[in-house]
Short mmCIF file of C-alpha atoms in Angstrom, two decimals:
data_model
loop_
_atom_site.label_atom_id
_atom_site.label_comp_id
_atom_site.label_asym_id
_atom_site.label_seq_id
_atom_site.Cartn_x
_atom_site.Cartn_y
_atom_site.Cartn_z
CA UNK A 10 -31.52 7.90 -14.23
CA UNK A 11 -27.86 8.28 -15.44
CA UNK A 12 -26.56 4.49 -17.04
CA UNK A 13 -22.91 3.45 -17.42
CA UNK A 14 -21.11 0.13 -18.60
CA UNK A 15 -18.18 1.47 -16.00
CA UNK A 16 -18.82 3.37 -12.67
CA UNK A 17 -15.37 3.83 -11.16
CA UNK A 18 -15.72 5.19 -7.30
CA UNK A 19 -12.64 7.58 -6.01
CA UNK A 20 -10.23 9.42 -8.63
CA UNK A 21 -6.97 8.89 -6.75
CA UNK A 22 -4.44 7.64 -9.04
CA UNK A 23 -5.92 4.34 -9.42
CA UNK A 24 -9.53 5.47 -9.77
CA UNK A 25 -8.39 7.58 -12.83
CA UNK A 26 -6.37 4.82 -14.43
CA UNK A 27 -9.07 2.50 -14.47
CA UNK A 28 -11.49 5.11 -16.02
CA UNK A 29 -9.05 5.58 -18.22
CA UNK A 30 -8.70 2.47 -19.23
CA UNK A 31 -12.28 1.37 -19.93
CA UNK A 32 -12.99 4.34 -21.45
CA UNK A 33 -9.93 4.09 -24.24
CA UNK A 34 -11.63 0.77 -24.89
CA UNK A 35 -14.82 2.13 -25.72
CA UNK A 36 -17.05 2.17 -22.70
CA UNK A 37 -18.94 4.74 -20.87
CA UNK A 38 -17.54 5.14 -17.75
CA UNK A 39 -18.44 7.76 -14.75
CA UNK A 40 -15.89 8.97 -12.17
CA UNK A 41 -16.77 10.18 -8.71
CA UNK A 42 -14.78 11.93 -6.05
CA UNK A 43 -16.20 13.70 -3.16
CA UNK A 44 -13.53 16.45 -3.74
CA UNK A 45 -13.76 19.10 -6.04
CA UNK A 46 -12.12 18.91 -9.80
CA UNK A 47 -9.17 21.12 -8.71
CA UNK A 48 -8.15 19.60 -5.75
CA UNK A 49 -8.65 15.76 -6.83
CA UNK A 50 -4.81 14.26 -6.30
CA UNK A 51 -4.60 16.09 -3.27
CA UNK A 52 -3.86 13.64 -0.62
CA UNK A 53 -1.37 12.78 3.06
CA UNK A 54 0.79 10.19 1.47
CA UNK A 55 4.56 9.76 1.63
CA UNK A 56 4.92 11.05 -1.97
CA UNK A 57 7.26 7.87 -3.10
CA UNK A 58 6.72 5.75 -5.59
CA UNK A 59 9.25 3.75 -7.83
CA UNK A 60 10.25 4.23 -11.38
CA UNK A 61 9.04 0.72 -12.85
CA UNK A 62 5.28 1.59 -11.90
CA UNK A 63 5.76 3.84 -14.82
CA UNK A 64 7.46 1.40 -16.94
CA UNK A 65 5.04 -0.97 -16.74
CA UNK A 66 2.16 0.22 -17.00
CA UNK A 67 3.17 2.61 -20.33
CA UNK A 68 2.45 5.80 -18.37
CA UNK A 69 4.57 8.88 -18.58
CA UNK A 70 6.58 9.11 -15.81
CA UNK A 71 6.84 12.09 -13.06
CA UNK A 72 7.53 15.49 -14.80
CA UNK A 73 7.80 19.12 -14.46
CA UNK A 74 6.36 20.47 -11.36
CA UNK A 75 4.78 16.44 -10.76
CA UNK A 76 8.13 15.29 -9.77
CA UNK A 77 9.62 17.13 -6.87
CA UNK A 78 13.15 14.69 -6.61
CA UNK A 79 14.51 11.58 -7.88
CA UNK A 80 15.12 8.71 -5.45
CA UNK A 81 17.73 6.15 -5.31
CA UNK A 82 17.51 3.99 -2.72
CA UNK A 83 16.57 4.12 1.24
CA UNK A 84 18.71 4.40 4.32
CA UNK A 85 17.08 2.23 6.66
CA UNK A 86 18.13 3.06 10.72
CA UNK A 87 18.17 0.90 13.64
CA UNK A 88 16.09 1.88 16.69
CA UNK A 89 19.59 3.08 18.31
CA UNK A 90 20.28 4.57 15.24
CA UNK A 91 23.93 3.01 15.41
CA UNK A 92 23.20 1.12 12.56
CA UNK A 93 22.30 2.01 8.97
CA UNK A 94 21.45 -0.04 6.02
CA UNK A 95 21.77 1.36 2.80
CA UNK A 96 19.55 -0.42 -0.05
CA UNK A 97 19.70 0.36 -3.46
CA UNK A 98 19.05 -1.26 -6.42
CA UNK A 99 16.95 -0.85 -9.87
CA UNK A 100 13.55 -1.39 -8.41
CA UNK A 101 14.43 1.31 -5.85
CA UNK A 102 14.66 3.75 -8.20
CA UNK A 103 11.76 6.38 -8.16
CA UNK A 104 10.70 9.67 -7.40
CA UNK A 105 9.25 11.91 -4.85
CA UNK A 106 6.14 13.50 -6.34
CA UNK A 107 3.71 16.44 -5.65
CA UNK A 108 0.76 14.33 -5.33
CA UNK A 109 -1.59 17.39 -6.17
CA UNK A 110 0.17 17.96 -10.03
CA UNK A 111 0.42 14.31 -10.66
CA UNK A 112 -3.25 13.43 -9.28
CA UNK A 113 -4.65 16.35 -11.80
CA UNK A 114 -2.42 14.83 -14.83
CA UNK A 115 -4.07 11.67 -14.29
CA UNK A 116 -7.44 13.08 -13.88
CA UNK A 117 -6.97 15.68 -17.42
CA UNK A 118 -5.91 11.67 -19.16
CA UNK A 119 -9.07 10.20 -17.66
CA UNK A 120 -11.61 13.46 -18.91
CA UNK A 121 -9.58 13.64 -22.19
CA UNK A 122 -9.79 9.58 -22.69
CA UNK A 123 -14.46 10.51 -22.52
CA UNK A 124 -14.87 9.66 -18.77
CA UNK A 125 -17.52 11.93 -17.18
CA UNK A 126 -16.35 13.35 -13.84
CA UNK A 127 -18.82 13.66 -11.32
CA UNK A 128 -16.91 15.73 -8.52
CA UNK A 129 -18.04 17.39 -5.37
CA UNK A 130 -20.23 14.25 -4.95
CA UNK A 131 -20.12 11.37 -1.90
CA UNK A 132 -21.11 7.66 -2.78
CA UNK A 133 -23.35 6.68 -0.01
CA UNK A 134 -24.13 2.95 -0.97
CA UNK A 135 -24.20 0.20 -3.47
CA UNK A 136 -27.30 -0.44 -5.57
CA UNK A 137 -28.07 -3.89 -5.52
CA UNK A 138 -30.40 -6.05 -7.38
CA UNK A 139 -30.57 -9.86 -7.82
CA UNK A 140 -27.45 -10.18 -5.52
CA UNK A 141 -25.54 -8.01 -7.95
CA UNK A 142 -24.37 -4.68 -7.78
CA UNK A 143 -26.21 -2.57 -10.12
CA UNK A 144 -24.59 1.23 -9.30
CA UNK A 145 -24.10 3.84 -6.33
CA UNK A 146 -26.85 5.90 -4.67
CA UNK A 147 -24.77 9.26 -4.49
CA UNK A 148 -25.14 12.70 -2.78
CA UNK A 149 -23.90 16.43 -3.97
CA UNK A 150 -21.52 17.60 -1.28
CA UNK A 151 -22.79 21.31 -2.53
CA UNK A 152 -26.25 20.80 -3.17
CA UNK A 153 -28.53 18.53 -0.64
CA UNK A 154 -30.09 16.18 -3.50
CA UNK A 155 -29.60 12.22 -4.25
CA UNK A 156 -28.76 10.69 -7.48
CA UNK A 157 -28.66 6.61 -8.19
CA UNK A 158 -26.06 6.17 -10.91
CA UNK A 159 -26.72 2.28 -12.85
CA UNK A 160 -23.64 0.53 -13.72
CA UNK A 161 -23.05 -2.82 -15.53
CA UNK A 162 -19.67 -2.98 -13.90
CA UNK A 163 -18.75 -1.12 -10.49
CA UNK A 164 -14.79 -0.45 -9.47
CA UNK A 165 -14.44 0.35 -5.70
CA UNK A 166 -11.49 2.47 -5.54
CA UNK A 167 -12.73 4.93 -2.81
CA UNK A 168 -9.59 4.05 -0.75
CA UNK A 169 -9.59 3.20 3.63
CA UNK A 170 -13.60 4.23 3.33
CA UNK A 171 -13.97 1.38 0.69
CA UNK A 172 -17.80 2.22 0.77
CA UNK A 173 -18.82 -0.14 -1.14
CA UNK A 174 -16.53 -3.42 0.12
CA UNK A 175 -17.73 -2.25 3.85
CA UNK A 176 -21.71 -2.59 2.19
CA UNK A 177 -21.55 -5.77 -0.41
CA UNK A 178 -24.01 -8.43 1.20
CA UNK A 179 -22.02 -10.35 4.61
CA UNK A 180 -22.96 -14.28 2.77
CA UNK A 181 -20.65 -12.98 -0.28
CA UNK A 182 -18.13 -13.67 2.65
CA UNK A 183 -15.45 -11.18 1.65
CA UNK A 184 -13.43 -9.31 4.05
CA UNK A 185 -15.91 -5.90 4.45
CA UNK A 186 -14.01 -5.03 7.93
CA UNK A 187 -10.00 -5.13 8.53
CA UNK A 188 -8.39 -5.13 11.86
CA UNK A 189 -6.78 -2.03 13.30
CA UNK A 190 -3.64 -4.70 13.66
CA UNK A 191 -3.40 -4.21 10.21
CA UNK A 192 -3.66 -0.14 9.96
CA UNK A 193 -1.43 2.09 10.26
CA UNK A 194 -2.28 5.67 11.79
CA UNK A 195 -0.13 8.20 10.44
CA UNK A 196 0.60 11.84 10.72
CA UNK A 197 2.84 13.73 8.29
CA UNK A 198 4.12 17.10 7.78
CA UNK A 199 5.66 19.13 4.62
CA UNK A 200 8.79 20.85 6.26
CA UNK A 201 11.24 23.68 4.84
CA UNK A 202 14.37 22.65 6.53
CA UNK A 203 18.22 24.87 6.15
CA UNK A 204 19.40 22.48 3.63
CA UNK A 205 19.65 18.40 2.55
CA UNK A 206 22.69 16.63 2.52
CA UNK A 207 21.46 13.73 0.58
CA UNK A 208 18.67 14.36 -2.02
CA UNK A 209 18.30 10.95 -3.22
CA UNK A 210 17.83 8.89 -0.42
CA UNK A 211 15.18 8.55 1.85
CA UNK A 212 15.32 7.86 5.54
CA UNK A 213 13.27 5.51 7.60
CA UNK A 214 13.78 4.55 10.96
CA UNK A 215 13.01 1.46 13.16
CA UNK A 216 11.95 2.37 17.28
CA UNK A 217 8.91 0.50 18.81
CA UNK A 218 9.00 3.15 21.55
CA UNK A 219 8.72 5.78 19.18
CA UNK A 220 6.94 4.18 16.58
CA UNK A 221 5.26 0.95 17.86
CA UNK A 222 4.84 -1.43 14.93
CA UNK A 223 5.32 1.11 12.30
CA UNK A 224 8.27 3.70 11.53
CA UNK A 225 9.54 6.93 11.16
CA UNK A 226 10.31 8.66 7.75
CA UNK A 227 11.95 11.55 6.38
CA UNK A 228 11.46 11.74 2.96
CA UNK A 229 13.28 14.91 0.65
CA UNK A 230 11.37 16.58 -1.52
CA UNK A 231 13.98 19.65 -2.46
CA UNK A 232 17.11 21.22 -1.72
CA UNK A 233 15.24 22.47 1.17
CA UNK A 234 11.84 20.49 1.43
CA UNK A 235 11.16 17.15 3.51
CA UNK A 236 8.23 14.63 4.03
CA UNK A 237 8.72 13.69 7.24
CA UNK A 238 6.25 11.58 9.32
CA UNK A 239 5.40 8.44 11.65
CA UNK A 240 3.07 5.60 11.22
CA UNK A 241 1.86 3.39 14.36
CA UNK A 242 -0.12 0.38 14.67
CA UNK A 243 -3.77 0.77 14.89
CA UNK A 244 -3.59 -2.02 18.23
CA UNK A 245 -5.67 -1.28 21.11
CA UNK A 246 -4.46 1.78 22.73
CA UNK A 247 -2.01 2.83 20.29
CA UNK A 248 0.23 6.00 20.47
CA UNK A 249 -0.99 9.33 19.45
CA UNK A 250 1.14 9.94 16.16
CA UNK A 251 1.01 13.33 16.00
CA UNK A 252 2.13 13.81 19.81
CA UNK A 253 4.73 11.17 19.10
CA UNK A 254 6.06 13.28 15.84
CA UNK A 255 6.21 16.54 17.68
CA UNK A 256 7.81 14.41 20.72
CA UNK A 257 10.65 12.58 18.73
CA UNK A 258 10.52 13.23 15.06
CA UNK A 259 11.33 16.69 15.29
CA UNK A 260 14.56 16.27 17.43
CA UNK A 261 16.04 14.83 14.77
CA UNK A 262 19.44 17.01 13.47
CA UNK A 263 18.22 17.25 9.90
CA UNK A 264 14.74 18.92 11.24
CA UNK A 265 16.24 21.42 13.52
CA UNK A 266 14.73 24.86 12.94
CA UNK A 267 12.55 23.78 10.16
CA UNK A 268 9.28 25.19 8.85
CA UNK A 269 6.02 23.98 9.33
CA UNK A 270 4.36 24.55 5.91
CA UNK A 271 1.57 21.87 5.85
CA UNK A 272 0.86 18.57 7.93
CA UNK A 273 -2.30 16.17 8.42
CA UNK A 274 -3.07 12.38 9.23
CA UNK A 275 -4.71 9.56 8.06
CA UNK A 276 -4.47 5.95 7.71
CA UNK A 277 -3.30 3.28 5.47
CA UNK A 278 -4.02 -0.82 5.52
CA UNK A 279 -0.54 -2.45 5.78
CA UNK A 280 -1.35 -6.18 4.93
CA UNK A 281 -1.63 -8.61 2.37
CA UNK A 282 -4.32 -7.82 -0.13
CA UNK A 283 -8.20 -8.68 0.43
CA UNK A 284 -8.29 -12.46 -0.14
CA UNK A 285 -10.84 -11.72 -2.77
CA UNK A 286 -11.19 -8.74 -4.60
CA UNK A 287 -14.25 -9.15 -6.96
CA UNK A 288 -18.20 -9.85 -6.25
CA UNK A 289 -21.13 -10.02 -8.53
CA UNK A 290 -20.79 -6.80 -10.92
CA UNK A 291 -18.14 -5.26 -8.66
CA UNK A 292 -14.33 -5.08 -8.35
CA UNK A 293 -11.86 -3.24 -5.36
CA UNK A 294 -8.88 -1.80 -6.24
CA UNK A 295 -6.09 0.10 -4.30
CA UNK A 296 -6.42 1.13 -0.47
CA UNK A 297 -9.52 -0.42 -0.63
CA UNK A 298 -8.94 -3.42 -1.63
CA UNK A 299 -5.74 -3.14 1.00
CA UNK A 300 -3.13 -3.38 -2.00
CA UNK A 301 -0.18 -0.43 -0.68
CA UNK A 302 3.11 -2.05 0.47
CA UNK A 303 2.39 -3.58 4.03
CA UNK A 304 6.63 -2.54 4.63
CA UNK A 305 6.03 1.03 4.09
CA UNK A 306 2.36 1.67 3.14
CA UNK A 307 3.40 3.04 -0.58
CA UNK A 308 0.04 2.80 -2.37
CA UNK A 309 0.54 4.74 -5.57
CA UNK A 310 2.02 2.17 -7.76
CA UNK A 311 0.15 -0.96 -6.61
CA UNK A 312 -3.20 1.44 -7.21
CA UNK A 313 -2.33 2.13 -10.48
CA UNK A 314 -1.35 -1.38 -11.25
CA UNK A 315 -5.09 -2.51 -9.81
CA UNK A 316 -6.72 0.02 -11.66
CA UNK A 317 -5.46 -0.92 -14.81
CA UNK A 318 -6.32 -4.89 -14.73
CA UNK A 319 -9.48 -4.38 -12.79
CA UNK A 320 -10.60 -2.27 -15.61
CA UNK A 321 -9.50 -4.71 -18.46
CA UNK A 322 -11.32 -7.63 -16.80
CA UNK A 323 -14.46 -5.23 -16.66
CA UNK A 324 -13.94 -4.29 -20.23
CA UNK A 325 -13.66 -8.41 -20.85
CA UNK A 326 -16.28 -9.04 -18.97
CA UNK A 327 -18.73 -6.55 -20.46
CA UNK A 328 -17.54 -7.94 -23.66
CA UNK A 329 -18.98 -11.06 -22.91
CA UNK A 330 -21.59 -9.65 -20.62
CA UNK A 331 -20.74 -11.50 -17.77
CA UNK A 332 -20.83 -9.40 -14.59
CA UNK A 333 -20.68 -12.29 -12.34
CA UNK A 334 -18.06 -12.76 -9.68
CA UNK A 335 -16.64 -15.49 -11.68
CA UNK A 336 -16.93 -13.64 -14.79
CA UNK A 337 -14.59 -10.81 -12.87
CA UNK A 338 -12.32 -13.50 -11.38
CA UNK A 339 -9.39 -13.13 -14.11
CA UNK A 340 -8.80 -9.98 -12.28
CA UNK A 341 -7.83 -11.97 -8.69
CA UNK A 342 -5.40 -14.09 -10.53
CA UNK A 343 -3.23 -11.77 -12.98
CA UNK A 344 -2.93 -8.92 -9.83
CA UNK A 345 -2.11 -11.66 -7.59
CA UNK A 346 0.48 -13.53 -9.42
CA UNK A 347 1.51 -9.93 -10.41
CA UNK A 348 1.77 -8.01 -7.15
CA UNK A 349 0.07 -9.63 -4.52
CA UNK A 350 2.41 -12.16 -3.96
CA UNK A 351 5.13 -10.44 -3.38
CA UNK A 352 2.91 -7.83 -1.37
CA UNK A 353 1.49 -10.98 0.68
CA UNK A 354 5.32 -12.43 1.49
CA UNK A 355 5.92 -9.05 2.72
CA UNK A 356 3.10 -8.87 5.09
CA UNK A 357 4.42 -11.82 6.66
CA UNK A 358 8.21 -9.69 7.16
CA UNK A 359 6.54 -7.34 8.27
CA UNK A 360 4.86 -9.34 11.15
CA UNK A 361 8.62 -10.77 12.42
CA UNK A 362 9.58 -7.13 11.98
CA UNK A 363 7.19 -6.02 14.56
CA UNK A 364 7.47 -9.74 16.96
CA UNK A 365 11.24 -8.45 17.17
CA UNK A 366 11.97 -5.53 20.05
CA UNK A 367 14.20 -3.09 20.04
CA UNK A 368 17.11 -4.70 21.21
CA UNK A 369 16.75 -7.33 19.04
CA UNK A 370 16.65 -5.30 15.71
CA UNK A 371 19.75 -3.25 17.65
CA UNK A 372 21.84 -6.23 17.96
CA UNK A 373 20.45 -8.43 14.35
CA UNK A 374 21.50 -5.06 12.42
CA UNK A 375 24.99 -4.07 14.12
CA UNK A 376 25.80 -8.22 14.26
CA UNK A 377 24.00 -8.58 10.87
CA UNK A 378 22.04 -11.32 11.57
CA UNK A 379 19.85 -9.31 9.31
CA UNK A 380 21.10 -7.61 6.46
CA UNK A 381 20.94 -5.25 3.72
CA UNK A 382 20.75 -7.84 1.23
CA UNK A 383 18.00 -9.41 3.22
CA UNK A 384 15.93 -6.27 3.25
CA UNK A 385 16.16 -6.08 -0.61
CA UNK A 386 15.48 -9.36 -1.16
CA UNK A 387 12.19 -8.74 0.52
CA UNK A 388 11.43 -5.38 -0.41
CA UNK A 389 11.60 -6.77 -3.99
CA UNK A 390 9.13 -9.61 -3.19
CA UNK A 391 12.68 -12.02 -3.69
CA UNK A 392 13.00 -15.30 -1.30
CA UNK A 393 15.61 -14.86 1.85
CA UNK A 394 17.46 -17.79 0.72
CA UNK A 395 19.89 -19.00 3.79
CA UNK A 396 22.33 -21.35 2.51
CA UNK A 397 24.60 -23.54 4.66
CA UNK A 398 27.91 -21.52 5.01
CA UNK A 399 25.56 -17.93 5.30
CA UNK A 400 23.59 -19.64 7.93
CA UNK A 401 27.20 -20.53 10.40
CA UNK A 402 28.28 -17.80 9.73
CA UNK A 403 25.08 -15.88 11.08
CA UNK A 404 25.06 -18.56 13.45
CA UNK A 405 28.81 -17.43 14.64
CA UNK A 406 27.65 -13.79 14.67
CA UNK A 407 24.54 -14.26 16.47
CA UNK A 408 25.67 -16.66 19.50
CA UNK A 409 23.76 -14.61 22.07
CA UNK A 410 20.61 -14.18 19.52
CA UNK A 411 19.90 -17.91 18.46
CA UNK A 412 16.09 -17.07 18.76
CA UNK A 413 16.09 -14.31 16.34
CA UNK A 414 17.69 -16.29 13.52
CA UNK A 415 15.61 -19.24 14.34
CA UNK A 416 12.98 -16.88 14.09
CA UNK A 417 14.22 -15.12 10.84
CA UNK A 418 14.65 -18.61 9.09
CA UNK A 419 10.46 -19.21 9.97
CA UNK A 420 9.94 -15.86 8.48
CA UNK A 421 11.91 -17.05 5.26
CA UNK A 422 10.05 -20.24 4.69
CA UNK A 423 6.60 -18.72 5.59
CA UNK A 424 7.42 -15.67 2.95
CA UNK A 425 8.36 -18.46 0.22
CA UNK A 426 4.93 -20.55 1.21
CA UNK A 427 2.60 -17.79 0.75
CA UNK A 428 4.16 -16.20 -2.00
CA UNK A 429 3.77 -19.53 -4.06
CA UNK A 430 0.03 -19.22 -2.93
CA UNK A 431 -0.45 -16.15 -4.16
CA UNK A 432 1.51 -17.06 -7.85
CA UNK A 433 -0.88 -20.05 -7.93
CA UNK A 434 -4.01 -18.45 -7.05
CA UNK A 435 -7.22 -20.89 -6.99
CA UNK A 436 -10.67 -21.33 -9.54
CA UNK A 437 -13.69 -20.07 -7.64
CA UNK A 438 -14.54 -23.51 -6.43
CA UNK A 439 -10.92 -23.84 -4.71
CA UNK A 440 -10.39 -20.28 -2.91
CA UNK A 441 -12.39 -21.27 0.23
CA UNK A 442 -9.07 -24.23 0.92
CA UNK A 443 -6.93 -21.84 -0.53
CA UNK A 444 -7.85 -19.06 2.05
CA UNK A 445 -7.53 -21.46 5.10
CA UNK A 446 -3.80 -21.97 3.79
CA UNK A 447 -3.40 -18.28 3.78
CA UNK A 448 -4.33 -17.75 7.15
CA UNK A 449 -2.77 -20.33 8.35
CA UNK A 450 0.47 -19.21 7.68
CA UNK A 451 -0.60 -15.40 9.37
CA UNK A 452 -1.71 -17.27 12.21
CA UNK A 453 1.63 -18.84 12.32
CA UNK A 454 3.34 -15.81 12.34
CA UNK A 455 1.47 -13.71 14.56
CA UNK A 456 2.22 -16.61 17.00
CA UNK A 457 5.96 -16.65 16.50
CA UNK A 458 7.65 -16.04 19.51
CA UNK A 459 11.31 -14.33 19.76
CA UNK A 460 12.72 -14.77 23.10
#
């Protein structure tokens, strides 16, 4: 029976960053993907992901045939599409990326670092023992046998299947189940259009009837390349998103006469992150730990991010051989304070993004009630800070739409509350009051009215 310090479930990008990681500090570690080796990286994503990812993690950027354009900012369009906000700024920056080239980069780093890759195999379940996870019971996607792997330490990073988090005991009283409020369902093609006018800006745009509770993108990849897509709200009877993109996506100008070369769907979590994210001997990262950007659904850099501290607290932890959910805590508090606040702030803009209809993001844009400077504050995990004379003169503006900036100023004080819940995230014996607080606020929001 196979034994490892670190078994790391899923090689997507954060999956082979963590396995990275522990094994650079000396560990064994064993990665599993279901794919096989050549096609791990492969995945339907909307390819973007920013620049300081990279910085700060000390990883090699995008390069060669891995980076397929560099980004500068995003247009963002009103559902009328009278309207457009430009945002730019350094944490904009990025690039569009063939996920394929970058995936196998990441994987070669993990292999070269000592991991052992276990492709073309399927985790079917935790092993657990003494209320602790102990490994994965596993199954050959080409050959019909079994295998239990043992593992000191367990990383779930198997993404929206999280098949572990959806299996860990229901009295550990973590979130195993999300609601589809809180999905996107996506569909996306890879397009050869006549030519780009802009290379360095990508597009999104804003229409509940297209697009209810998510958006539209267009993405370049090229001179002559696009990512284009839609993502809808999982809510009960929700839009088909592939009948919607052939519907309205592709009458837009810029995809006239283009090429289908490759599409597919799938879905993303678009929410704050799991209010806990470690158990006894285990750890979630990424997707399934419901970490991408709850705006746009990016999930690359926030993955990576997660992979690497989940992995150093392991590494800590088997250090002191600890494997306890209180021994992996340290994890919870340095993403959260890192990322997850500002990811949690912008779950609750995203929830007064999707209370507002169409007319009302039609007339906050072209009025600016709501502007550019407000969707970079939050996109950057920043406070919307309304002073006095900004306030009149919104005020002035918005005569006919007093609801929406009431509503807006809510959304600003609710972002500030939970983000300063997140930066001060609670001791094991605390998290229970703490998580009451959190939802709280949600429940706040999801009750906000915008007449």
């Amino acid at each position: 029976m196979p034994k490892f310090d670190i078994i790391v479930v899923g090689a997507g990008t954060g999956g082979c960053i963590a396995a990275k990681t522990g094994a650079k500090m000396g560990y064994k570690v064993c990665l599993i993907d279901h794919k096989p080796n050549q096609e791990i990286g492969d995945k339907i994503c909307g390819d973007a992901i920013g620049k300081h990812h990279f910085d700060r993690l000390g990883i090699a950027p995008p390069r060669d045939k891995e980076q397929a354009s560099l980004i500068k900012g995003i247009d963002i369009f009103s559902p009328d599409v009278k309207t457009v906000f430009r945002t730019k700024g350094e944490g904009l920056h990025g690039f569009m990326v063939n996920r394929l080239e970058l995936g196998q980069r990441l994987l070669g780093e993990a292999i070269s670092s000592g991991v052992e890759l276990r492709d073309n195999t399927s985790v079917l379940m935790p092993i657990m023992e003494g209320n602790y996870v102990k490994g994965v019971t596993a199954k050959s996607t080409i050959r019909d046998e079994k295998i239990e792997l043992i593992g000191k330490i367990v990383i779930d990073a198997s993404g929206m299947v999280a098949v572990i988090r959806k299996q860990v005991p229901l009295d550990w009283g973590l979130e195993r189940e999300i609601l589809g409020e809180d999905i996107q369902i996506c569909y996306q093609e890879i397009r050869e259009v006549s030519t780009i006018e802009e290379l360095d800006f990508l597009q999104i745009y804003l229409n509940h009837e297209v697009s209810p509770g998510g958006y539209v993108w267009i993405f370049p990849k090229g001179e002559n390349i696009v990512n284009a897509g839609i993502g809808i709200q999982m809510k009960k009877g929700f839009l088909n998103p592939k009948e919607q993109f052939y519907k309205y996506v592709l009458t837009n100008p810029l995809l006239k006469n283009s090429r289908k070369i490759r599409g597919g769907g799938g879905i993303v979590s678009t929410r704050r992150p799991m209010n806990c994210m470690v158990g006894n001997g285990v750890l979630f990262i990424g997707d399934a730990a419901n970490q991408p950007n709850p705006i746009h659904g990016g999930g690359i850099g926030p993955s990576m991010l997660s992979g690497q501290l989940a992995a150093k607290t392991a590494c800590v932890a088997l250090e002191e051989e600890d494997f306890s959910k209180t021994g992996l805590w340290p994890y919870n508090s340095e993403y959260m304070a890192e990322y997850g606040a500002k990811t949690a702030s912008l779950d609750v803009f995203r929830l007064f993004l999707q209370k507002c209809s169409d007319m009302d993001l039609n007339y906050g844009m072209s009025n600016r009630l709501i502007m550019e400077e407000d969707i970079l504050k939050a996109s950057m995990g920043e406070d919307l800070k309304l002073n006095i004379t900004d306030k009149a003169q919104r005020v002035f503006r918005g005569i006919r739409r007093l609801s929406f900036l009431r509503a807006l100023g809510v959304t600003a004080e609710k972002m500030k509350e939970i983000k300063e819940l997140y930066r001060n995230f609670p001791k094991p014996e605390d998290h229970a009051q703490w998580s009451l607080k959190v939802e709280l606020i949600i429940k706040e929001m999801m009750n906000l009215t915008i007449s």
